[in-house]
């Protein structure tokens, strides 16, 4: 069960001693900006965030996907006082509703309610980043500095008066002279290729910063985003249009492995911006071999005869899509080590201890199968806030406790992602149908038999259940279902034997 409690967001932060100053956060994505805001609310000062993007509103086409911020992630937005703003720019997801459109034009809408503890919200990744950045600009600019167009290139340990300190070397395209920082607290929010984590792995020889990878059927899938109008026509006569606040799964007509394709669209609130349609499939799919926009349009026209694609996909967008590198779903992975403390002589009471911490994708990364990428990162930050509160922001006590409490959840989360819903992308239609049927059967059994847990999608959004508890429940249910299957098989075999005897 969760250890979390509600915190008064209007409470004044304590006065900042020397130990609560000089923080460097590598990575200005959701985890990095959220961490900066949390520390600022706690009274920390001199917080610097390094971000590779050129500006806060720098558009990244290959990252124009949606987030679903659920109750787990909203623990932190509640703390920061941002959930009301989140509800204004997001589409509530009190129930899952998707319209499937077949190649012949037939449509079917499926609805599934979730017993979420509070509404979750769909919104663009860019919109969420802007929400966090504007909160910094409007209320915390005196404590937080975000430096764009910066790249961390080295992290060193230096000696000052017999005491080890951190030195971080940073480069910028605008200057040939590297910047150097000496933070008290260095936080790695720099993603799957984290230089912070790789540096810790060279410093610490215990192996806890080695990444453990777990195979998954969805890892290695490639994706690209095709930008469509928010309310594009669903037929040649334009009698029906897509609704921007609804989800769509548009099936292609091809069945061959290297040609089969689906278009997936998630809800958006802003009807004045392009709507990304995600195309996800195997790395050797024919779509990824197309070099020009005209080739892309010809292929998509053949794959999706139910849509008048040339009516709403501009040649410039097709060209951009063809030139885009897209992205690849990572292998589910994590490291058990989340913190590192530099030794501090016990006699030096005037010297603050320096520490390093890993959050978000730098510590755990996986495909978006159960929608917990951003939510787990926000929960990382919330757990850190709770631990800092319990130990009066003392890094020497807080960071080891954070690792001890969070590391089991990190492993449980990644193991859940490995098996929960890897076939949902229709990359193998038969496996997708079997996975869907299995989920429906298990959901029905969970309603009849209380000792069987429902599919992970129905419980993972509730923060009262830790990821580790959910993983243990998943293992228990798998053993029960396996035993029931064997009992059923043996019983059926016995019936066959009796019939043969008679």
GROMACS .gro file of C-alpha atoms in nm:
model
  502
    1UNK     CA    1   0.000   0.000   0.000
    2UNK     CA    2   0.107   0.358  -0.056
    3UNK     CA    3   0.297   0.556   0.205
    4UNK     CA    4   0.191   0.890   0.058
    5UNK     CA    5   0.007   1.161   0.248
    6UNK     CA    6  -0.146   1.489   0.143
    7UNK     CA    7   0.071   1.801   0.171
    8UNK     CA    8  -0.061   2.156   0.206
    9UNK     CA    9   0.049   2.333  -0.112
   10UNK     CA   10   0.000   2.674   0.051
   11UNK     CA   11   0.242   2.601   0.333
   12UNK     CA   12   0.537   2.841   0.331
   13UNK     CA   13   0.873   2.673   0.255
   14UNK     CA   14   1.132   2.678   0.532
   15UNK     CA   15   1.425   2.917   0.525
   16UNK     CA   16   1.705   2.786   0.307
   17UNK     CA   17   2.030   2.687   0.478
   18UNK     CA   18   2.349   2.631   0.282
   19UNK     CA   19   2.268   2.263   0.227
   20UNK     CA   20   1.955   2.358   0.028
   21UNK     CA   21   2.137   2.556  -0.236
   22UNK     CA   22   2.317   2.494  -0.559
   23UNK     CA   23   2.125   2.221  -0.740
   24UNK     CA   24   2.202   2.119  -1.099
   25UNK     CA   25   1.941   1.919  -1.289
   26UNK     CA   26   2.053   1.760  -1.615
   27UNK     CA   27   1.751   1.733  -1.844
   28UNK     CA   28   1.461   1.975  -1.880
   29UNK     CA   29   1.185   1.730  -1.962
   30UNK     CA   30   0.886   1.665  -1.734
   31UNK     CA   31   1.098   1.501  -1.461
   32UNK     CA   32   1.360   1.776  -1.462
   33UNK     CA   33   1.121   2.073  -1.456
   34UNK     CA   34   0.894   1.904  -1.200
   35UNK     CA   35   1.193   1.833  -0.973
   36UNK     CA   36   1.302   2.197  -0.994
   37UNK     CA   37   0.953   2.315  -0.896
   38UNK     CA   38   0.930   2.069  -0.607
   39UNK     CA   39   1.265   2.175  -0.464
   40UNK     CA   40   1.180   2.543  -0.505
   41UNK     CA   41   0.857   2.494  -0.311
   42UNK     CA   42   1.063   2.327  -0.040
   43UNK     CA   43   1.279   2.639  -0.013
   44UNK     CA   44   1.580   2.530  -0.216
   45UNK     CA   45   1.755   2.805  -0.413
   46UNK     CA   46   2.012   2.836  -0.690
   47UNK     CA   47   1.844   2.561  -0.892
   48UNK     CA   48   1.972   2.529  -1.249
   49UNK     CA   49   1.814   2.310  -1.518
   50UNK     CA   50   2.014   2.216  -1.829
   51UNK     CA   51   1.812   2.139  -2.142
   52UNK     CA   52   1.925   2.046  -2.494
   53UNK     CA   53   1.628   2.211  -2.668
   54UNK     CA   54   1.692   2.557  -2.809
   55UNK     CA   55   1.388   2.714  -2.638
   56UNK     CA   56   1.090   2.629  -2.420
   57UNK     CA   57   0.857   2.618  -2.722
   58UNK     CA   58   1.099   2.435  -2.951
   59UNK     CA   59   0.882   2.196  -3.153
   60UNK     CA   60   0.992   1.832  -3.164
   61UNK     CA   61   0.782   1.648  -3.428
   62UNK     CA   62   0.907   1.304  -3.324
   63UNK     CA   63   0.798   1.371  -2.965
   64UNK     CA   64   0.453   1.508  -3.049
   65UNK     CA   65   0.278   1.232  -2.859
   66UNK     CA   66   0.016   1.248  -2.586
   67UNK     CA   67   0.049   1.200  -2.212
   68UNK     CA   68  -0.224   1.063  -1.990
   69UNK     CA   69  -0.159   1.222  -1.650
   70UNK     CA   70  -0.340   0.997  -1.404
   71UNK     CA   71  -0.391   0.999  -1.026
   72UNK     CA   72  -0.039   0.865  -0.974
   73UNK     CA   73   0.114   1.158  -1.159
   74UNK     CA   74  -0.134   1.402  -1.008
   75UNK     CA   75   0.011   1.345  -0.663
   76UNK     CA   76   0.282   1.585  -0.775
   77UNK     CA   77   0.061   1.825  -0.972
   78UNK     CA   78  -0.156   1.850  -0.660
   79UNK     CA   79   0.152   1.935  -0.455
   80UNK     CA   80   0.258   2.198  -0.708
   81UNK     CA   81  -0.095   2.341  -0.736
   82UNK     CA   82  -0.115   2.263  -1.109
   83UNK     CA   83  -0.395   2.007  -1.134
   84UNK     CA   84  -0.665   2.270  -1.200
   85UNK     CA   85  -0.459   2.407  -1.490
   86UNK     CA   86  -0.402   2.052  -1.609
   87UNK     CA   87  -0.777   1.994  -1.623
   88UNK     CA   88  -0.823   2.307  -1.836
   89UNK     CA   89  -0.574   2.208  -2.107
   90UNK     CA   90  -0.640   1.831  -2.104
   91UNK     CA   91  -0.920   1.600  -2.211
   92UNK     CA   92  -1.065   1.402  -1.918
   93UNK     CA   93  -1.041   1.024  -1.953
   94UNK     CA   94  -1.309   0.901  -1.714
   95UNK     CA   95  -1.372   0.621  -1.962
   96UNK     CA   96  -1.178   0.480  -2.252
   97UNK     CA   97  -1.363   0.525  -2.579
   98UNK     CA   98  -1.213   0.432  -2.915
   99UNK     CA   99  -1.372   0.422  -3.259
  100UNK     CA  100  -1.230   0.156  -3.486
  101UNK     CA  101  -1.263   0.219  -3.860
  102UNK     CA  102  -1.217  -0.078  -4.092
  103UNK     CA  103  -1.082  -0.056  -4.450
  104UNK     CA  104  -1.438  -0.088  -4.588
  105UNK     CA  105  -1.549   0.212  -4.380
  106UNK     CA  106  -1.735   0.018  -4.110
  107UNK     CA  107  -1.705   0.180  -3.767
  108UNK     CA  108  -1.747   0.048  -3.418
  109UNK     CA  109  -1.706   0.243  -3.095
  110UNK     CA  110  -1.589   0.058  -2.785
  111UNK     CA  111  -1.629   0.205  -2.438
  112UNK     CA  112  -1.464   0.084  -2.121
  113UNK     CA  113  -1.497   0.258  -1.786
  114UNK     CA  114  -1.208   0.266  -1.540
  115UNK     CA  115  -1.256   0.292  -1.168
  116UNK     CA  116  -0.993   0.563  -1.134
  117UNK     CA  117  -0.961   0.744  -0.799
  118UNK     CA  118  -0.971   1.077  -0.988
  119UNK     CA  119  -1.000   1.184  -1.354
  120UNK     CA  120  -0.694   1.139  -1.573
  121UNK     CA  121  -0.621   1.392  -1.850
  122UNK     CA  122  -0.493   1.355  -2.205
  123UNK     CA  123  -0.267   1.633  -2.329
  124UNK     CA  124   0.028   1.691  -2.559
  125UNK     CA  125   0.375   1.639  -2.417
  126UNK     CA  126   0.462   1.989  -2.536
  127UNK     CA  127   0.159   2.134  -2.356
  128UNK     CA  128   0.264   1.971  -2.029
  129UNK     CA  129   0.620   2.099  -2.065
  130UNK     CA  130   0.485   2.449  -2.129
  131UNK     CA  131   0.267   2.422  -1.819
  132UNK     CA  132   0.569   2.341  -1.603
  133UNK     CA  133   0.794   2.600  -1.766
  134UNK     CA  134   0.537   2.879  -1.733
  135UNK     CA  135   0.496   2.796  -1.364
  136UNK     CA  136   0.871   2.846  -1.326
  137UNK     CA  137   0.870   3.171  -1.522
  138UNK     CA  138   0.571   3.320  -1.341
  139UNK     CA  139   0.641   3.217  -0.983
  140UNK     CA  140   0.987   3.067  -0.931
  141UNK     CA  141   1.228   3.252  -1.160
  142UNK     CA  142   1.413   3.388  -0.854
  143UNK     CA  143   1.501   3.033  -0.749
  144UNK     CA  144   1.511   2.839  -1.078
  145UNK     CA  145   1.714   2.909  -1.392
  146UNK     CA  146   1.650   2.704  -1.705
  147UNK     CA  147   1.943   2.708  -1.948
  148UNK     CA  148   1.850   2.595  -2.299
  149UNK     CA  149   2.080   2.471  -2.572
  150UNK     CA  150   2.308   2.311  -2.311
  151UNK     CA  151   2.469   1.968  -2.315
  152UNK     CA  152   2.640   1.801  -2.021
  153UNK     CA  153   2.965   1.651  -2.153
  154UNK     CA  154   3.153   1.545  -1.837
  155UNK     CA  155   3.105   1.493  -1.465
  156UNK     CA  156   3.415   1.490  -1.248
  157UNK     CA  157   3.508   1.459  -0.883
  158UNK     CA  158   3.750   1.726  -0.762
  159UNK     CA  159   3.930   1.782  -0.432
  160UNK     CA  160   3.892   2.108  -0.240
  161UNK     CA  161   4.051   2.131   0.105
  162UNK     CA  162   4.067   1.750   0.123
  163UNK     CA  163   3.694   1.730   0.047
  164UNK     CA  164   3.553   1.570  -0.272
  165UNK     CA  165   3.317   1.794  -0.470
  166UNK     CA  166   3.135   1.766  -0.800
  167UNK     CA  167   3.231   1.946  -1.119
  168UNK     CA  168   2.998   1.934  -1.418
  169UNK     CA  169   3.122   2.047  -1.760
  170UNK     CA  170   2.859   2.187  -1.996
  171UNK     CA  171   2.881   2.291  -2.360
  172UNK     CA  172   2.663   2.523  -2.567
  173UNK     CA  173   2.645   2.586  -2.941
  174UNK     CA  174   2.661   2.958  -2.867
  175UNK     CA  175   2.999   2.946  -2.693
  176UNK     CA  176   3.332   2.773  -2.749
  177UNK     CA  177   3.416   2.799  -2.378
  178UNK     CA  178   3.262   2.523  -2.161
  179UNK     CA  179   3.067   2.621  -1.850
  180UNK     CA  180   3.157   2.455  -1.521
  181UNK     CA  181   2.921   2.395  -1.230
  182UNK     CA  182   2.996   2.270  -0.878
  183UNK     CA  183   2.657   2.161  -0.741
  184UNK     CA  184   2.577   2.035  -0.396
  185UNK     CA  185   2.309   1.814  -0.549
  186UNK     CA  186   2.329   1.680  -0.905
  187UNK     CA  187   2.009   1.522  -1.041
  188UNK     CA  188   2.010   1.314  -1.358
  189UNK     CA  189   1.683   1.349  -1.548
  190UNK     CA  190   1.861   1.300  -1.880
  191UNK     CA  191   1.683   0.998  -2.017
  192UNK     CA  192   1.780   0.658  -2.143
  193UNK     CA  193   2.129   0.768  -2.258
  194UNK     CA  194   2.196   0.934  -1.921
  195UNK     CA  195   2.550   1.066  -1.886
  196UNK     CA  196   2.483   1.101  -1.512
  197UNK     CA  197   2.404   0.730  -1.477
  198UNK     CA  198   2.696   0.620  -1.696
  199UNK     CA  199   2.933   0.837  -1.490
  200UNK     CA  200   2.808   0.685  -1.165
  201UNK     CA  201   2.863   0.341  -1.314
  202UNK     CA  202   3.233   0.426  -1.360
  203UNK     CA  203   3.262   0.560  -1.004
  204UNK     CA  204   3.076   0.279  -0.829
  205UNK     CA  205   3.197  -0.076  -0.886
  206UNK     CA  206   2.913  -0.255  -0.707
  207UNK     CA  207   2.718  -0.292  -1.033
  208UNK     CA  208   2.405  -0.118  -0.903
  209UNK     CA  209   2.422   0.144  -1.179
  210UNK     CA  210   2.443  -0.124  -1.448
  211UNK     CA  211   2.125  -0.128  -1.656
  212UNK     CA  212   1.922  -0.450  -1.646
  213UNK     CA  213   1.723  -0.506  -1.965
  214UNK     CA  214   1.412  -0.724  -1.996
  215UNK     CA  215   1.284  -0.848  -2.334
  216UNK     CA  216   0.942  -0.734  -2.452
  217UNK     CA  217   0.744  -0.787  -2.776
  218UNK     CA  218   0.697  -0.411  -2.811
  219UNK     CA  219   1.060  -0.309  -2.769
  220UNK     CA  220   1.228  -0.225  -3.099
  221UNK     CA  221   0.906  -0.113  -3.267
  222UNK     CA  222   0.955   0.205  -3.468
  223UNK     CA  223   0.715   0.496  -3.467
  224UNK     CA  224   0.653   0.821  -3.651
  225UNK     CA  225   0.391   1.090  -3.602
  226UNK     CA  226   0.183   1.208  -3.900
  227UNK     CA  227   0.023   1.546  -3.830
  228UNK     CA  228  -0.344   1.565  -3.926
  229UNK     CA  229  -0.611   1.836  -3.887
  230UNK     CA  230  -0.795   1.801  -3.553
  231UNK     CA  231  -1.128   1.726  -3.726
  232UNK     CA  232  -1.021   1.558  -4.051
  233UNK     CA  233  -1.288   1.399  -4.276
  234UNK     CA  234  -1.357   1.029  -4.230
  235UNK     CA  235  -1.502   0.975  -4.579
  236UNK     CA  236  -1.459   1.113  -4.930
  237UNK     CA  237  -1.787   1.307  -4.914
  238UNK     CA  238  -1.680   1.473  -4.587
  239UNK     CA  239  -2.012   1.378  -4.428
  240UNK     CA  240  -1.839   1.262  -4.112
  241UNK     CA  241  -1.544   1.419  -3.936
  242UNK     CA  242  -1.318   1.304  -3.657
  243UNK     CA  243  -1.394   1.445  -3.313
  244UNK     CA  244  -1.079   1.589  -3.160
  245UNK     CA  245  -1.163   1.471  -2.807
  246UNK     CA  246  -1.211   1.106  -2.910
  247UNK     CA  247  -0.966   0.824  -2.984
  248UNK     CA  248  -0.948   0.641  -3.316
  249UNK     CA  249  -0.793   0.318  -3.436
  250UNK     CA  250  -0.794   0.313  -3.816
  251UNK     CA  251  -0.709  -0.027  -3.964
  252UNK     CA  252  -0.522  -0.066  -4.293
  253UNK     CA  253  -0.620  -0.319  -4.559
  254UNK     CA  254  -0.283  -0.491  -4.593
  255UNK     CA  255  -0.227  -0.814  -4.400
  256UNK     CA  256   0.135  -0.894  -4.485
  257UNK     CA  257   0.371  -0.845  -4.192
  258UNK     CA  258   0.586  -0.578  -4.361
  259UNK     CA  259   0.284  -0.385  -4.497
  260UNK     CA  260   0.012  -0.421  -4.231
  261UNK     CA  261  -0.049  -0.085  -4.064
  262UNK     CA  262  -0.282   0.103  -3.831
  263UNK     CA  263  -0.330   0.471  -3.752
  264UNK     CA  264  -0.375   0.555  -3.384
  265UNK     CA  265  -0.509   0.890  -3.265
  266UNK     CA  266  -0.555   0.998  -2.904
  267UNK     CA  267  -0.775   1.285  -2.776
  268UNK     CA  268  -0.662   1.648  -2.787
  269UNK     CA  269  -0.820   1.961  -2.638
  270UNK     CA  270  -0.677   2.236  -2.860
  271UNK     CA  271  -0.857   2.234  -3.196
  272UNK     CA  272  -0.618   2.488  -3.346
  273UNK     CA  273  -0.310   2.265  -3.357
  274UNK     CA  274  -0.225   1.961  -3.574
  275UNK     CA  275  -0.328   1.625  -3.438
  276UNK     CA  276  -0.059   1.354  -3.436
  277UNK     CA  277  -0.151   1.014  -3.576
  278UNK     CA  278   0.098   0.756  -3.458
  279UNK     CA  279   0.217   0.486  -3.697
  280UNK     CA  280   0.388   0.205  -3.505
  281UNK     CA  281   0.531  -0.113  -3.648
  282UNK     CA  282   0.830  -0.343  -3.696
  283UNK     CA  283   1.167  -0.190  -3.777
  284UNK     CA  284   1.171  -0.358  -4.122
  285UNK     CA  285   0.825  -0.233  -4.222
  286UNK     CA  286   0.791  -0.104  -4.578
  287UNK     CA  287   0.674   0.238  -4.458
  288UNK     CA  288   1.013   0.317  -4.307
  289UNK     CA  289   1.185   0.253  -4.643
  290UNK     CA  290   0.994   0.528  -4.827
  291UNK     CA  291   1.214   0.825  -4.917
  292UNK     CA  292   0.979   1.092  -5.056
  293UNK     CA  293   0.650   1.247  -4.956
  294UNK     CA  294   0.484   1.123  -5.275
  295UNK     CA  295   0.586   0.766  -5.196
  296UNK     CA  296   0.441   0.808  -4.846
  297UNK     CA  297   0.109   0.940  -4.981
  298UNK     CA  298   0.082   0.661  -5.238
  299UNK     CA  299   0.145   0.393  -4.976
  300UNK     CA  300  -0.098   0.543  -4.723
  301UNK     CA  301  -0.368   0.582  -4.991
  302UNK     CA  302  -0.336   0.213  -5.072
  303UNK     CA  303  -0.327   0.110  -4.706
  304UNK     CA  304  -0.624   0.323  -4.592
  305UNK     CA  305  -0.884   0.333  -4.874
  306UNK     CA  306  -1.151   0.441  -4.624
  307UNK     CA  307  -0.987   0.785  -4.580
  308UNK     CA  308  -0.958   1.069  -4.836
  309UNK     CA  309  -0.596   1.125  -4.728
  310UNK     CA  310  -0.496   1.366  -5.005
  311UNK     CA  311  -0.776   1.597  -4.898
  312UNK     CA  312  -0.613   1.673  -4.565
  313UNK     CA  313  -0.245   1.568  -4.578
  314UNK     CA  314  -0.043   1.843  -4.739
  315UNK     CA  315   0.257   1.746  -4.957
  316UNK     CA  316   0.482   1.938  -4.716
  317UNK     CA  317   0.366   1.721  -4.426
  318UNK     CA  318   0.424   1.405  -4.630
  319UNK     CA  319   0.777   1.528  -4.712
  320UNK     CA  320   0.846   1.600  -4.344
  321UNK     CA  321   0.721   1.256  -4.249
  322UNK     CA  322   0.946   1.087  -4.507
  323UNK     CA  323   1.252   1.279  -4.385
  324UNK     CA  324   1.178   1.225  -4.014
  325UNK     CA  325   1.391   0.979  -3.821
  326UNK     CA  326   1.102   0.890  -3.593
  327UNK     CA  327   1.175   0.693  -3.280
  328UNK     CA  328   1.212   0.340  -3.144
  329UNK     CA  329   1.050   0.186  -2.839
  330UNK     CA  330   1.324   0.104  -2.589
  331UNK     CA  331   1.386  -0.229  -2.420
  332UNK     CA  332   1.230  -0.220  -2.070
  333UNK     CA  333   1.523  -0.143  -1.841
  334UNK     CA  334   1.618  -0.013  -1.499
  335UNK     CA  335   1.907   0.018  -1.259
  336UNK     CA  336   1.879  -0.059  -0.889
  337UNK     CA  337   2.111   0.225  -0.789
  338UNK     CA  338   1.939   0.562  -0.763
  339UNK     CA  339   2.181   0.771  -0.555
  340UNK     CA  340   2.550   0.838  -0.489
  341UNK     CA  341   2.701   1.034  -0.200
  342UNK     CA  342   3.047   1.184  -0.208
  343UNK     CA  343   3.237   1.111   0.115
  344UNK     CA  344   3.258   1.398   0.361
  345UNK     CA  345   3.505   1.397   0.654
  346UNK     CA  346   3.311   1.375   0.977
  347UNK     CA  347   3.520   1.655   1.129
  348UNK     CA  348   3.415   1.904   0.863
  349UNK     CA  349   3.082   2.017   1.006
  350UNK     CA  350   3.093   2.331   0.791
  351UNK     CA  351   3.095   2.129   0.471
  352UNK     CA  352   2.768   2.021   0.308
  353UNK     CA  353   2.768   1.671   0.165
  354UNK     CA  354   2.737   1.647  -0.215
  355UNK     CA  355   2.510   1.389  -0.372
  356UNK     CA  356   2.384   1.258  -0.707
  357UNK     CA  357   2.035   1.127  -0.779
  358UNK     CA  358   1.868   0.955  -1.076
  359UNK     CA  359   1.502   1.019  -1.164
  360UNK     CA  360   1.266   0.931  -1.449
  361UNK     CA  361   1.399   0.768  -1.765
  362UNK     CA  362   1.756   0.793  -1.637
  363UNK     CA  363   1.662   0.525  -1.380
  364UNK     CA  364   1.384   0.336  -1.560
  365UNK     CA  365   1.280   0.340  -1.924
  366UNK     CA  366   1.034   0.130  -2.123
  367UNK     CA  367   0.778   0.135  -2.409
  368UNK     CA  368   0.455   0.330  -2.348
  369UNK     CA  369   0.247   0.011  -2.313
  370UNK     CA  370   0.071   0.103  -1.985
  371UNK     CA  371   0.107   0.482  -1.997
  372UNK     CA  372   0.333   0.508  -1.693
  373UNK     CA  373   0.640   0.681  -1.837
  374UNK     CA  374   0.554   1.034  -1.730
  375UNK     CA  375   0.345   0.922  -1.431
  376UNK     CA  376   0.623   0.713  -1.281
  377UNK     CA  377   0.866   1.004  -1.330
  378UNK     CA  378   0.629   1.243  -1.152
  379UNK     CA  379   0.583   0.988  -0.874
  380UNK     CA  380   0.964   0.964  -0.844
  381UNK     CA  381   0.967   1.337  -0.771
  382UNK     CA  382   0.678   1.308  -0.526
  383UNK     CA  383   0.845   1.026  -0.332
  384UNK     CA  384   1.164   1.236  -0.318
  385UNK     CA  385   0.960   1.523  -0.172
  386UNK     CA  386   0.817   1.293   0.095
  387UNK     CA  387   1.159   1.158   0.189
  388UNK     CA  388   1.314   1.505   0.205
  389UNK     CA  389   1.029   1.613   0.434
  390UNK     CA  390   1.087   1.322   0.669
  391UNK     CA  391   1.461   1.388   0.694
  392UNK     CA  392   1.466   1.770   0.693
  393UNK     CA  393   1.635   1.788   0.351
  394UNK     CA  394   1.950   1.623   0.483
  395UNK     CA  395   2.102   1.461   0.173
  396UNK     CA  396   2.312   1.216   0.375
  397UNK     CA  397   1.996   1.066   0.521
  398UNK     CA  398   1.743   1.136   0.246
  399UNK     CA  399   1.913   0.993  -0.062
  400UNK     CA  400   1.981   0.642   0.078
  401UNK     CA  401   1.623   0.624   0.208
  402UNK     CA  402   1.488   0.734  -0.130
  403UNK     CA  403   1.680   0.456  -0.304
  404UNK     CA  404   1.573   0.195  -0.050
  405UNK     CA  405   1.205   0.290  -0.088
  406UNK     CA  406   1.190   0.358  -0.461
  407UNK     CA  407   1.417   0.092  -0.608
  408UNK     CA  408   1.175  -0.202  -0.546
  409UNK     CA  409   0.897  -0.003  -0.714
  410UNK     CA  410   1.121   0.077  -1.010
  411UNK     CA  411   1.192  -0.291  -1.070
  412UNK     CA  412   0.826  -0.383  -1.020
  413UNK     CA  413   0.718  -0.119  -1.272
  414UNK     CA  414   0.958  -0.234  -1.544
  415UNK     CA  415   0.862  -0.599  -1.495
  416UNK     CA  416   0.494  -0.502  -1.526
  417UNK     CA  417   0.560  -0.320  -1.853
  418UNK     CA  418   0.742  -0.623  -1.988
  419UNK     CA  419   0.428  -0.838  -1.984
  420UNK     CA  420   0.120  -0.614  -1.941
  421UNK     CA  421   0.017  -0.500  -2.290
  422UNK     CA  422   0.298  -0.536  -2.546
  423UNK     CA  423   0.072  -0.654  -2.831
  424UNK     CA  424  -0.168  -0.358  -2.832
  425UNK     CA  425  -0.004  -0.191  -3.134
  426UNK     CA  426  -0.147  -0.446  -3.380
  427UNK     CA  427   0.208  -0.528  -3.493
  428UNK     CA  428   0.096  -0.892  -3.511
  429UNK     CA  429  -0.285  -0.896  -3.558
  430UNK     CA  430  -0.335  -1.255  -3.437
  431UNK     CA  431  -0.130  -1.198  -3.122
  432UNK     CA  432  -0.318  -0.870  -3.068
  433UNK     CA  433  -0.654  -1.051  -3.084
  434UNK     CA  434  -0.537  -1.323  -2.846
  435UNK     CA  435  -0.402  -1.061  -2.603
  436UNK     CA  436  -0.732  -0.869  -2.617
  437UNK     CA  437  -0.940  -1.185  -2.563
  438UNK     CA  438  -0.718  -1.286  -2.271
  439UNK     CA  439  -0.761  -0.942  -2.112
  440UNK     CA  440  -1.140  -0.961  -2.145
  441UNK     CA  441  -1.151  -1.311  -1.993
  442UNK     CA  442  -0.927  -1.208  -1.707
  443UNK     CA  443  -1.136  -0.898  -1.639
  444UNK     CA  444  -1.447  -1.117  -1.618
  445UNK     CA  445  -1.277  -1.366  -1.387
  446UNK     CA  446  -1.154  -1.086  -1.159
  447UNK     CA  447  -1.515  -0.976  -1.107
  448UNK     CA  448  -1.620  -1.329  -1.012
  449UNK     CA  449  -1.312  -1.442  -0.818
  450UNK     CA  450  -1.165  -1.185  -0.575
  451UNK     CA  451  -0.828  -1.362  -0.562
  452UNK     CA  452  -0.765  -1.285  -0.932
  453UNK     CA  453  -0.641  -0.936  -1.003
  454UNK     CA  454  -0.777  -0.750  -1.309
  455UNK     CA  455  -0.555  -0.657  -1.604
  456UNK     CA  456  -0.288  -0.405  -1.506
  457UNK     CA  457  -0.454  -0.122  -1.699
  458UNK     CA  458  -0.738  -0.124  -1.445
  459UNK     CA  459  -0.523  -0.075  -1.136
  460UNK     CA  460  -0.193   0.084  -1.236
  461UNK     CA  461  -0.335   0.438  -1.227
  462UNK     CA  462  -0.423   0.415  -0.858
  463UNK     CA  463  -0.133   0.535  -0.637
  464UNK     CA  464  -0.260   0.347  -0.333
  465UNK     CA  465  -0.107   0.038  -0.497
  466UNK     CA  466   0.269   0.050  -0.535
  467UNK     CA  467   0.424  -0.085  -0.853
  468UNK     CA  468   0.590  -0.358  -0.648
  469UNK     CA  469   0.257  -0.464  -0.495
  470UNK     CA  470   0.100  -0.473  -0.842
  471UNK     CA  471   0.385  -0.686  -0.973
  472UNK     CA  472   0.353  -0.931  -0.683
  473UNK     CA  473  -0.022  -0.948  -0.746
  474UNK     CA  474   0.044  -1.014  -1.115
  475UNK     CA  475   0.275  -1.303  -1.031
  476UNK     CA  476   0.021  -1.448  -0.788
  477UNK     CA  477  -0.260  -1.426  -1.044
  478UNK     CA  478  -0.044  -1.586  -1.314
  479UNK     CA  479   0.025  -1.882  -1.085
  480UNK     CA  480  -0.346  -1.918  -1.004
  481UNK     CA  481  -0.451  -1.901  -1.370
  482UNK     CA  482  -0.180  -2.148  -1.466
  483UNK     CA  483  -0.300  -2.388  -1.196
  484UNK     CA  484  -0.663  -2.348  -1.307
  485UNK     CA  485  -0.562  -2.418  -1.667
  486UNK     CA  486  -0.378  -2.736  -1.571
  487UNK     CA  487  -0.670  -2.852  -1.357
  488UNK     CA  488  -0.908  -2.788  -1.644
  489UNK     CA  489  -0.683  -2.978  -1.886
  490UNK     CA  490  -0.647  -3.274  -1.651
  491UNK     CA  491  -1.022  -3.277  -1.590
  492UNK     CA  492  -1.093  -3.270  -1.966
  493UNK     CA  493  -0.838  -3.546  -2.022
  494UNK     CA  494  -1.009  -3.755  -1.754
  495UNK     CA  495  -1.346  -3.712  -1.924
  496UNK     CA  496  -1.199  -3.820  -2.257
  497UNK     CA  497  -1.046  -4.131  -2.097
  498UNK     CA  498  -1.382  -4.226  -1.937
  499UNK     CA  499  -1.563  -4.181  -2.268
  500UNK     CA  500  -1.309  -4.400  -2.444
  501UNK     CA  501  -1.348  -4.672  -2.178
  502UNK     CA  502  -1.723  -4.682  -2.234
   0.00000   0.00000   0.00000
